[in-house]
PDB file of C-alpha atoms and ligand atoms in Angstrom:
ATOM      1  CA  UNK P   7      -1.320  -9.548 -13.861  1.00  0.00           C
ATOM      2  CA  UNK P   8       0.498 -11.152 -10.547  1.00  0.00           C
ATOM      3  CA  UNK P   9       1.153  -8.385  -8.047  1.00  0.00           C
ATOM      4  CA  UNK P  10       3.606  -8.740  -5.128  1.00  0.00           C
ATOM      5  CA  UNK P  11       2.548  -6.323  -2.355  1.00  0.00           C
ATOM      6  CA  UNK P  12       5.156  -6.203   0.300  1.00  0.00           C
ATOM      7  CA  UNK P  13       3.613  -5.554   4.030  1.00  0.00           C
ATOM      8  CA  UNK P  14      -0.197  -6.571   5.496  1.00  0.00           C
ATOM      9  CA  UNK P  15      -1.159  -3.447   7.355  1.00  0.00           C
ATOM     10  CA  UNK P  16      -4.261  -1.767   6.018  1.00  0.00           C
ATOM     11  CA  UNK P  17      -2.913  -0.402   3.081  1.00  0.00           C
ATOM     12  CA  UNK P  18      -1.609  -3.689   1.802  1.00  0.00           C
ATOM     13  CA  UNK P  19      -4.512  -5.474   2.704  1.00  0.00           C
ATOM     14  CA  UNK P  20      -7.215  -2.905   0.833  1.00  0.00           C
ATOM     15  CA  UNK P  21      -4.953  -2.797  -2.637  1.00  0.00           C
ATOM     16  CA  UNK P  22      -4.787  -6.685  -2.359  1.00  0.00           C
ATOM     17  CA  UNK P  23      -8.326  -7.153  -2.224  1.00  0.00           C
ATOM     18  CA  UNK P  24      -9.296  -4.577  -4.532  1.00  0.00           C
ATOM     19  CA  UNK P  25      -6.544  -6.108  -7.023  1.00  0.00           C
ATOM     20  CA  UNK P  26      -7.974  -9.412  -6.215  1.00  0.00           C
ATOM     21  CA  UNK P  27     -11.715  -8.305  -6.972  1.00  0.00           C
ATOM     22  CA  UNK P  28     -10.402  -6.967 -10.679  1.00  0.00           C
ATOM     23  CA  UNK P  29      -9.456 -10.600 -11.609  1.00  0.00           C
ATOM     24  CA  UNK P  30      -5.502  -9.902 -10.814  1.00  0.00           C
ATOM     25  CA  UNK P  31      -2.766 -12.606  -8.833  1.00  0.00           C
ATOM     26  CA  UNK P  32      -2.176 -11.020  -5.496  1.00  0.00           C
ATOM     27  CA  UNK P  33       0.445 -11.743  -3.144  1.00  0.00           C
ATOM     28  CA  UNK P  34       0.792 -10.648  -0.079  1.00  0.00           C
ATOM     29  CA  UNK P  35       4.464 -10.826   1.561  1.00  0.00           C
ATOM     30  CA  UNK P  36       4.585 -10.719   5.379  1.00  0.00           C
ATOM     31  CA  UNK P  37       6.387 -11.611   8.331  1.00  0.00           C
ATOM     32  CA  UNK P  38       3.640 -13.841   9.498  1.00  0.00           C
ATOM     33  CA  UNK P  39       1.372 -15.543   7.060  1.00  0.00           C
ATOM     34  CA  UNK P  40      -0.876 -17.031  10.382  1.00  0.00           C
ATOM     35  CA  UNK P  41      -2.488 -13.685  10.892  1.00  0.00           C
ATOM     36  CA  UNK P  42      -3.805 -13.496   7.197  1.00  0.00           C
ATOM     37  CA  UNK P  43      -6.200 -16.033   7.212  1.00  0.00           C
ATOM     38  CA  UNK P  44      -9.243 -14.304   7.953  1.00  0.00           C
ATOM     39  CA  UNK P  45      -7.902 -11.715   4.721  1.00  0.00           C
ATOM     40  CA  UNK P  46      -7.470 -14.672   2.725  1.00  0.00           C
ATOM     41  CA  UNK P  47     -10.607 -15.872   3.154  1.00  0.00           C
ATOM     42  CA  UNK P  48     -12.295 -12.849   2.315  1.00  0.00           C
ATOM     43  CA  UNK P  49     -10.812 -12.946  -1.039  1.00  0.00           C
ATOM     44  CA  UNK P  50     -12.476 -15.698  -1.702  1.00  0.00           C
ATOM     45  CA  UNK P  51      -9.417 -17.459  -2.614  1.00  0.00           C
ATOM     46  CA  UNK P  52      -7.897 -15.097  -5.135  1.00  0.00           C
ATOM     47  CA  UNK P  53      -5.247 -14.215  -3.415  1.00  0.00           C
ATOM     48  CA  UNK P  54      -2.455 -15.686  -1.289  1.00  0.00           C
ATOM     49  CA  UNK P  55       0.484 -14.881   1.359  1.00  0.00           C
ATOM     50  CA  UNK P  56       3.833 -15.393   0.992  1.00  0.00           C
ATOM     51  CA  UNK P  57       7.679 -14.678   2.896  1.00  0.00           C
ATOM     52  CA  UNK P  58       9.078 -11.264   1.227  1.00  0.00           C
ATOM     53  CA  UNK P  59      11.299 -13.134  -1.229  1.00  0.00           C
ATOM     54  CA  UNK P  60       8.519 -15.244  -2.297  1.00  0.00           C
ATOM     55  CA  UNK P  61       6.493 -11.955  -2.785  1.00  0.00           C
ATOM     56  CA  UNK P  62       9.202 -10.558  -4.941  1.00  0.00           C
ATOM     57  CA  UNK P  63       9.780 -13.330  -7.121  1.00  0.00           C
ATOM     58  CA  UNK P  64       5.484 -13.599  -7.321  1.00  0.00           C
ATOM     59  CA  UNK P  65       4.922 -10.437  -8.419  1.00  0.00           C
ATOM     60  CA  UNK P  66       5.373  -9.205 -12.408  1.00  0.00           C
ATOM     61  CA  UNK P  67       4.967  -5.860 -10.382  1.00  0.00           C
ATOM     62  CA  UNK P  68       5.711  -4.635  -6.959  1.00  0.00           C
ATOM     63  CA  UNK P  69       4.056  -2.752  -4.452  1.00  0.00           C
ATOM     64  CA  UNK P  70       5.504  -1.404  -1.089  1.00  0.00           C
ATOM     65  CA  UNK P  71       2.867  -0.889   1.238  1.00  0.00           C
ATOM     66  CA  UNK P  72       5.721  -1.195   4.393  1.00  0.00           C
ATOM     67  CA  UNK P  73       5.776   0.726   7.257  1.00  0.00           C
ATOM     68  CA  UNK P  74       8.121   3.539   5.848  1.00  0.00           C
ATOM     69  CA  UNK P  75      10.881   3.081   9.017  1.00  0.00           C
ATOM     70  CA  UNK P  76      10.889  -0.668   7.784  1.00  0.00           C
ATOM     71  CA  UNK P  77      11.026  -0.630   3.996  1.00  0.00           C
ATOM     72  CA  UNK P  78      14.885  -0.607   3.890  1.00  0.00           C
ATOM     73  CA  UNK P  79      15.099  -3.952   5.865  1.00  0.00           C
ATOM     74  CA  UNK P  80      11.998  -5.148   4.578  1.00  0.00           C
ATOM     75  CA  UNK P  81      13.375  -5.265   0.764  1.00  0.00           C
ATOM     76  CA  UNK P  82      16.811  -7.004   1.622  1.00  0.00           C
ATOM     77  CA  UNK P  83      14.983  -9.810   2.283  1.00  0.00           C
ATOM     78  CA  UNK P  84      13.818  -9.521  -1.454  1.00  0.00           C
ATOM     79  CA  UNK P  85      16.571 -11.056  -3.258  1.00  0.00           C
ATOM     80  CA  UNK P  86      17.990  -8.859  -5.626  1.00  0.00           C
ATOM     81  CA  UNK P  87      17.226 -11.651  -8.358  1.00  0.00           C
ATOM     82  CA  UNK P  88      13.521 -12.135  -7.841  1.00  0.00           C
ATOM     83  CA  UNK P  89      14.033  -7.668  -7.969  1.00  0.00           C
ATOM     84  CA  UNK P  90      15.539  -7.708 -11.044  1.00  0.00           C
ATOM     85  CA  UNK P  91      14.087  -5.036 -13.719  1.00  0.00           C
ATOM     86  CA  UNK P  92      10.191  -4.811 -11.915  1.00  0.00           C
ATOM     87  CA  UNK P  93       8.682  -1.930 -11.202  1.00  0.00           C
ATOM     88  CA  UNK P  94       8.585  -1.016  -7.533  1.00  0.00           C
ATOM     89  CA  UNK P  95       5.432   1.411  -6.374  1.00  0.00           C
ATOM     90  CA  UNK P  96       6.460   2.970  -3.633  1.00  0.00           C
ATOM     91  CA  UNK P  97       3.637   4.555  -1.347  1.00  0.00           C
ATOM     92  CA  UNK P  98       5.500   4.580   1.869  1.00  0.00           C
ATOM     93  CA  UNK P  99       5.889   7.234   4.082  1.00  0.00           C
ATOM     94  CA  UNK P 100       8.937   7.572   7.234  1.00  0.00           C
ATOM     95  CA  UNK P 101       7.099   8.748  10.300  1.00  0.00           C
ATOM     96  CA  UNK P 102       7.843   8.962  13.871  1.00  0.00           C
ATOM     97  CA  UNK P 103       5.604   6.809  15.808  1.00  0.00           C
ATOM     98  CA  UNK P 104       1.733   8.132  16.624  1.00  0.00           C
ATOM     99  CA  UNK P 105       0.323  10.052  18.083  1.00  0.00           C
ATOM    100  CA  UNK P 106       3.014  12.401  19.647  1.00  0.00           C
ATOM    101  CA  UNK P 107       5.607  12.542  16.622  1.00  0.00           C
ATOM    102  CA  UNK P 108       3.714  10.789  13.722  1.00  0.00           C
ATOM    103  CA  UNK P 109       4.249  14.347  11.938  1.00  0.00           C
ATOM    104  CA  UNK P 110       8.255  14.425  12.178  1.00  0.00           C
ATOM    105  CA  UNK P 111      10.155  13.344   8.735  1.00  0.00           C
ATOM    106  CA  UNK P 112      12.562  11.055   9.709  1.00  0.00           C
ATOM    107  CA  UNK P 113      13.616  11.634   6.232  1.00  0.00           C
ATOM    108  CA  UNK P 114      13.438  14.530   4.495  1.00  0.00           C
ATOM    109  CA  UNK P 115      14.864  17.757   2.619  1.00  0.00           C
ATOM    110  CA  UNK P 116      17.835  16.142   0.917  1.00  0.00           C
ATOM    111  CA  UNK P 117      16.658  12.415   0.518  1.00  0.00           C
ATOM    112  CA  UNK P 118      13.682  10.736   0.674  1.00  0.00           C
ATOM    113  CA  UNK P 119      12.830   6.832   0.926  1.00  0.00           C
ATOM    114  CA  UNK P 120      11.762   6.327  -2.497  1.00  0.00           C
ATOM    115  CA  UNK P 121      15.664   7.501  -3.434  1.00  0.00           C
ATOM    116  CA  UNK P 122      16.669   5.506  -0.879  1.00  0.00           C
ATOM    117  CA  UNK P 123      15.346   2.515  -1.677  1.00  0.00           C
ATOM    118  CA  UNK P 124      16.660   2.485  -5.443  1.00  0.00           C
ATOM    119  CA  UNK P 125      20.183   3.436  -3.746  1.00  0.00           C
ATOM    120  CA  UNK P 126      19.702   0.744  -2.103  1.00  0.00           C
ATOM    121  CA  UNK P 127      18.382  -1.891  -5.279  1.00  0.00           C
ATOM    122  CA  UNK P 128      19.620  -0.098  -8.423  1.00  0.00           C
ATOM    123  CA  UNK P 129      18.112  -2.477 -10.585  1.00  0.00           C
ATOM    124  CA  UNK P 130      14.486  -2.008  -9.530  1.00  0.00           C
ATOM    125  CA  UNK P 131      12.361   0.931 -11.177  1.00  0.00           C
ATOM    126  CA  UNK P 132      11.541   2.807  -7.874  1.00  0.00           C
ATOM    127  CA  UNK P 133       8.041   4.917  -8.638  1.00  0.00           C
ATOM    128  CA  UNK P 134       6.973   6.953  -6.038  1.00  0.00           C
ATOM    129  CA  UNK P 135       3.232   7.304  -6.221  1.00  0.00           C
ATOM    130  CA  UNK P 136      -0.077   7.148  -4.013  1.00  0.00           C
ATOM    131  CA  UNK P 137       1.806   8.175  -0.650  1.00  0.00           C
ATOM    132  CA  UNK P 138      -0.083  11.832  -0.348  1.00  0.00           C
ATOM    133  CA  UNK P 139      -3.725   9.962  -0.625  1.00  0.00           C
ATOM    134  CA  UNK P 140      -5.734   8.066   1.970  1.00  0.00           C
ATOM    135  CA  UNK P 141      -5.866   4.248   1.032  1.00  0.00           C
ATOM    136  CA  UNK P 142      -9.441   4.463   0.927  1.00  0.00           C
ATOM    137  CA  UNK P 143      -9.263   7.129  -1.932  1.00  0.00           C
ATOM    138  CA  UNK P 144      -6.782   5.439  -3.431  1.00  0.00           C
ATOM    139  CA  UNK P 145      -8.468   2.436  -4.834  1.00  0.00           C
ATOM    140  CA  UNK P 146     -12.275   4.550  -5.389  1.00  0.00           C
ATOM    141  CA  UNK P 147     -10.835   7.913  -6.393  1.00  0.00           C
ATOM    142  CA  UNK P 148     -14.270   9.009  -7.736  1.00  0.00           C
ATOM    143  CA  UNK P 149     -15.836   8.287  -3.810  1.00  0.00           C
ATOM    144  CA  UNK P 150     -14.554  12.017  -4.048  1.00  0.00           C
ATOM    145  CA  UNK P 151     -15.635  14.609  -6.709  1.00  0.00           C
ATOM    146  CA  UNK P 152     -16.426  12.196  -8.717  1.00  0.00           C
ATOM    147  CA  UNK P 153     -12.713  11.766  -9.515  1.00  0.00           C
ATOM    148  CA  UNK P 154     -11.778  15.512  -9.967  1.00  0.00           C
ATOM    149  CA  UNK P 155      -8.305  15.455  -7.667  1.00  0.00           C
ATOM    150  CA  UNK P 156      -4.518  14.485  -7.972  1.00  0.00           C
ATOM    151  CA  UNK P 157      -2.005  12.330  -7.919  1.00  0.00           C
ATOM    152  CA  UNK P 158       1.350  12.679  -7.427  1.00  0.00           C
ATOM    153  CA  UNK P 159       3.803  10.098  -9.200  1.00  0.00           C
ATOM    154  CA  UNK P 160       7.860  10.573  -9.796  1.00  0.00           C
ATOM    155  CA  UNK P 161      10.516   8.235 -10.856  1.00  0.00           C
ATOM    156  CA  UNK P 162      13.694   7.919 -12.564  1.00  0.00           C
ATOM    157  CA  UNK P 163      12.530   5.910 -15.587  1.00  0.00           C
ATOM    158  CA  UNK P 164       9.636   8.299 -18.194  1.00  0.00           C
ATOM    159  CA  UNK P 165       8.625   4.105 -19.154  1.00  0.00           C
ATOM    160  CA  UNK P 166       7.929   2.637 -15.769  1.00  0.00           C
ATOM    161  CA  UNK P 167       5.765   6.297 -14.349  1.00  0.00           C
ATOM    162  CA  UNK P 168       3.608   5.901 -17.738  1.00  0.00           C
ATOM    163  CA  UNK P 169       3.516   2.064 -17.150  1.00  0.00           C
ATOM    164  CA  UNK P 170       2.126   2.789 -13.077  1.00  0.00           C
ATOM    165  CA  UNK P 171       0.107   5.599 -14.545  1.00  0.00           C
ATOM    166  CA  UNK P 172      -1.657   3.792 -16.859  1.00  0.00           C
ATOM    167  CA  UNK P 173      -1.930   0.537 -14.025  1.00  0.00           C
ATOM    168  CA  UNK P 174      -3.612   3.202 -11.486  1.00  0.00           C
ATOM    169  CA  UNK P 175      -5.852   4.641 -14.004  1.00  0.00           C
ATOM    170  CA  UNK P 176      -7.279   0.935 -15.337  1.00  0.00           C
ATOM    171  CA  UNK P 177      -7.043  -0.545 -11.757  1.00  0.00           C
ATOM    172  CA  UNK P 178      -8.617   1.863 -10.015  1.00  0.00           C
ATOM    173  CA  UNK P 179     -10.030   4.899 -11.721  1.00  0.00           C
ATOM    174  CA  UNK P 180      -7.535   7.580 -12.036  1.00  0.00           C
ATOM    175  CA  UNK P 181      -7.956  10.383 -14.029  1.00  0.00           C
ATOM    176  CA  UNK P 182      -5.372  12.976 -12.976  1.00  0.00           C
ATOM    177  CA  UNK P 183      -1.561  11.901 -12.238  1.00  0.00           C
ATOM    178  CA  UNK P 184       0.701  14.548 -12.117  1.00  0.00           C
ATOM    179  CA  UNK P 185       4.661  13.261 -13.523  1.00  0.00           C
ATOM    180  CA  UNK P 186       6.490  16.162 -11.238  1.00  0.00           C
ATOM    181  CA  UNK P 187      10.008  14.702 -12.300  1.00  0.00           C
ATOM    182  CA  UNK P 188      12.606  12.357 -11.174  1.00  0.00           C
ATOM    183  CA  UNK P 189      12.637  10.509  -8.118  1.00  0.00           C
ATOM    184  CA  UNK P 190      14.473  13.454  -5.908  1.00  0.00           C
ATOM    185  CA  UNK P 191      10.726  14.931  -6.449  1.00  0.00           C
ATOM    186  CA  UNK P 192       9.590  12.092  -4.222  1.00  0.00           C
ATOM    187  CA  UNK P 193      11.061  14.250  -1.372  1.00  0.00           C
ATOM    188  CA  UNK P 194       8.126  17.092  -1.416  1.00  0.00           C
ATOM    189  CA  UNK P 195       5.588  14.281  -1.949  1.00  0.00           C
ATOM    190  CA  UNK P 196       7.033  12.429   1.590  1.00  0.00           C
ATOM    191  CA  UNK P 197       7.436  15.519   3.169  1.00  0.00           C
ATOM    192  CA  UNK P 198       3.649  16.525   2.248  1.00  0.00           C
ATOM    193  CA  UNK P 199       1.786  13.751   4.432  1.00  0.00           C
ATOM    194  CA  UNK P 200       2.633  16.308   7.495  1.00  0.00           C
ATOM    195  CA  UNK P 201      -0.114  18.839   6.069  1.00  0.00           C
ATOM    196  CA  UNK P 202      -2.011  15.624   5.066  1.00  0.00           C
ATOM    197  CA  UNK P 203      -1.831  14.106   8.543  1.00  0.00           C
ATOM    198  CA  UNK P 204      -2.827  17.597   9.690  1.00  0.00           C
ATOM    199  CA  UNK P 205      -5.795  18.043   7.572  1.00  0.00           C
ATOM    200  CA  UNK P 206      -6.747  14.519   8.549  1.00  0.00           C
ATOM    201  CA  UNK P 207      -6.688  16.031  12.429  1.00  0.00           C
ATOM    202  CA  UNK P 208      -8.592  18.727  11.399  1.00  0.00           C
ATOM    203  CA  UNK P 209     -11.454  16.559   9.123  1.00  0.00           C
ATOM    204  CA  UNK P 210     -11.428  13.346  11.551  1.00  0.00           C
ATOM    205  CA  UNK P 211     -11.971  11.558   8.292  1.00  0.00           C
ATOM    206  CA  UNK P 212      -8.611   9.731   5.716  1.00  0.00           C
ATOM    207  CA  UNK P 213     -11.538  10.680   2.856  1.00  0.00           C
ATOM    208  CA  UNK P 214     -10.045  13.247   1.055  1.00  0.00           C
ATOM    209  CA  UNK P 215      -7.601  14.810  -1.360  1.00  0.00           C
ATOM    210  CA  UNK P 216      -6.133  18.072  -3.328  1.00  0.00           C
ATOM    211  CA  UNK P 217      -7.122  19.969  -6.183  1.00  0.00           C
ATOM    212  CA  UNK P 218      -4.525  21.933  -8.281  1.00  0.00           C
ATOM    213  CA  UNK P 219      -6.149  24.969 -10.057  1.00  0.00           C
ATOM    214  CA  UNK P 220      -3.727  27.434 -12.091  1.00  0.00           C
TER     215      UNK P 220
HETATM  216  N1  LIG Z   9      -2.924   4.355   5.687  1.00  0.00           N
HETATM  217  C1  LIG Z   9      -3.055   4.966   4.511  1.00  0.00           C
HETATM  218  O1  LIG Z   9      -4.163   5.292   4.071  1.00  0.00           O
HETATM  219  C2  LIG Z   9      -1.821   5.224   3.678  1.00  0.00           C
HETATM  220  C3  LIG Z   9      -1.938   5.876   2.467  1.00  0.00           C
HETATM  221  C4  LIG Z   9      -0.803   6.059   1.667  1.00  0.00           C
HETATM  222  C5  LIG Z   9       0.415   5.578   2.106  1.00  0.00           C
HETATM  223  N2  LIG Z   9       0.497   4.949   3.313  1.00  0.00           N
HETATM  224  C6  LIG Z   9       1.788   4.354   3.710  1.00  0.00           C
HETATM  225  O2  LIG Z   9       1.648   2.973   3.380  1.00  0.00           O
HETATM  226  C7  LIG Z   9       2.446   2.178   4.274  1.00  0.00           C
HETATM  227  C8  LIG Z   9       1.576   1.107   4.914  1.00  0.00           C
HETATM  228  O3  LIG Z   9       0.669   1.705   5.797  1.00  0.00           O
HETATM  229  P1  LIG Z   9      -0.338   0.818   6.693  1.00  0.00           P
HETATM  230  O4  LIG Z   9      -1.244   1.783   7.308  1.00  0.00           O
HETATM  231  O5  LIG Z   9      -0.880  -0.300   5.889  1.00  0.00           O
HETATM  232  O6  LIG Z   9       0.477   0.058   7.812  1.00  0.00           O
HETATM  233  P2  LIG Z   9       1.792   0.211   8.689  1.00  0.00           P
HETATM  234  O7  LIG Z   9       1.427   0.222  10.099  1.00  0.00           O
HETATM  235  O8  LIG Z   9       2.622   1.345   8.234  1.00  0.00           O
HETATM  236  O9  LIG Z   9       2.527  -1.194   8.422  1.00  0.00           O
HETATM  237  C9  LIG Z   9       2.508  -1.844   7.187  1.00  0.00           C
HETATM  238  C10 LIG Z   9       3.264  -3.139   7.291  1.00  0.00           C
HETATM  239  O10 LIG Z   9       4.659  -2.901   7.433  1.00  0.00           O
HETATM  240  C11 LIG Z   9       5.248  -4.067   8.007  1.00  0.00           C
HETATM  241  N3  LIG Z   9       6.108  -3.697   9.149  1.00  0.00           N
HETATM  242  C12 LIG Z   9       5.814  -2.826  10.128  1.00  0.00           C
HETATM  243  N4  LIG Z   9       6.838  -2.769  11.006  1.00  0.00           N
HETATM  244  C13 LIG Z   9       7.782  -3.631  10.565  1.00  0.00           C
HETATM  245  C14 LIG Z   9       9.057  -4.025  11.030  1.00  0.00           C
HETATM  246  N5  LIG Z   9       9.592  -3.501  12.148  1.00  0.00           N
HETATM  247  N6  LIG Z   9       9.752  -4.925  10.310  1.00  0.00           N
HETATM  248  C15 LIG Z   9       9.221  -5.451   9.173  1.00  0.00           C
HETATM  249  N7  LIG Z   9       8.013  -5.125   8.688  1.00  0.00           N
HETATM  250  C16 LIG Z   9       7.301  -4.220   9.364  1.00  0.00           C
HETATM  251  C17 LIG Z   9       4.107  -4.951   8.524  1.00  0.00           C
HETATM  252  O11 LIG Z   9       3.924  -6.029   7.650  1.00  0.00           O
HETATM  253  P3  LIG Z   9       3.823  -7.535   8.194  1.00  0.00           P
HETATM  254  O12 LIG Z   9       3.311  -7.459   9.603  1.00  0.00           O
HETATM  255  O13 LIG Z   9       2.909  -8.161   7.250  1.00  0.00           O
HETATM  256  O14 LIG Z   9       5.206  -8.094   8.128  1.00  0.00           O
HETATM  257  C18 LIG Z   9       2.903  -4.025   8.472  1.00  0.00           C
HETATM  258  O15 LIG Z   9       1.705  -4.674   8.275  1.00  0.00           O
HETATM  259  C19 LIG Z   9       3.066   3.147   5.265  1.00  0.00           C
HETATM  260  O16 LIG Z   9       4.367   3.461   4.841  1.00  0.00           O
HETATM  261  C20 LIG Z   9       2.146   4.367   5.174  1.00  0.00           C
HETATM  262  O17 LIG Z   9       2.826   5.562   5.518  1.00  0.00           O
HETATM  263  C21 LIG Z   9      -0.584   4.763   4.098  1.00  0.00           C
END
């Protein structure tokens, strides 16, 4: 499958390669293709770099791995063509900058990026998933219980979240993805990473994740 992964920060980079590793076309879409070379390199060729539109038209699926405050103007570089009816993942969060206000919501309560974003390109399938969970978790769930934690995923369309659930669970292990709703859900799932940034204060360590018992 050819995924386009918008942004090159650790996040984007980790996915890519793990997506590369499973045999899949990787792109990743960045301001500046020079500083991925060493990245390339390590995937051994499998994947590649591209401009954001290039990445958008690439991918047969879309990831945004952005730096939440940048998504918006990242994406209308896109091209609402090469958008056209794909899936978008979102996993972005909007933080204030680190260390002294990475815990304020710069959006929050009665919007969220995720609904911002498909405001913003009604024709892409906006599904908000993998933002509450370390990146490093993400693509190994079972480094942790042996896979016995959550997931959080929303959306608009009941096709696309059971198309990214079943991607997540064959890419990368994932046993228990929680639908909570429509995309104004993804609004407690942004607003969570403040107890997640918290607990990852309190742990020194990204390597973990929630339960839900009832
Ligand atoms: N770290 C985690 O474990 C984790 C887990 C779940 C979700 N998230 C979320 O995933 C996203 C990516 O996180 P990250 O840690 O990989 O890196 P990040 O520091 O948030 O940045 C990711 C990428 O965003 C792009 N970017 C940043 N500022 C920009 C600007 N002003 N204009 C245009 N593009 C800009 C850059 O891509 P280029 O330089 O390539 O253009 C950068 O590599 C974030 O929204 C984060 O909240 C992170």
């Amino acid at each position: 499958m050819k995924v386009g992964i918008f942004g090159s920060g650790r996040v984007g980079q980790t996915i890519g390669s793990k997506l590369a590793t499973l045999g899949h076309e990787v792109m990743l879409g960045t301001r500046d293709p020079a500083k991925l070379t060493d990245w390339l390199a390590q995937t051994g060729g499998k994947a590649r770099v591209g401009s954001i539109a290039e990445t958008a038209a690439f991918g047969e699926i879309l990831i945004n791995a952005t730096k939440g405050s940048a998504s918006l103007s990242v994406l209308a570089q896109a091209g609402e063509s090469n958008l056209e009816g794909k899936i978008l993942i979102d996993l972005a969060n909007v933080l204030g900058n680190p260390p002294d206000d990475a815990t304020i919501l710069v959006v929050a309560n009665t919007d969220s990026l995720a609904e911002q974003i498909q405001r913003a390109h009604p024709q892409v399938k906006v599904v908000k998933a993998c933002n509450t969970i370390g990146v490093g978790v993400i693509v190994d769930p079972r480094r942790l219980a042996d896979g016995e934690h959550v997931m959080f995923i929303c959306g608009n369309e009941a096709e696309a979240k059971a198309q990214v659930t079943e991607l997540l669970t064959s890419w990368f292990g994932w046993r228990h993805i929680i639908d909570l709703g429509d995309l104004t859900k993804a609004r407690a799932t942004e607003m969570y990473i403040v107890i997640w940034i918290t607990l990852l204060r309190k742990f020194g360590t990204p390597l973990f994740n929630i339960n839900i018992v009832r």
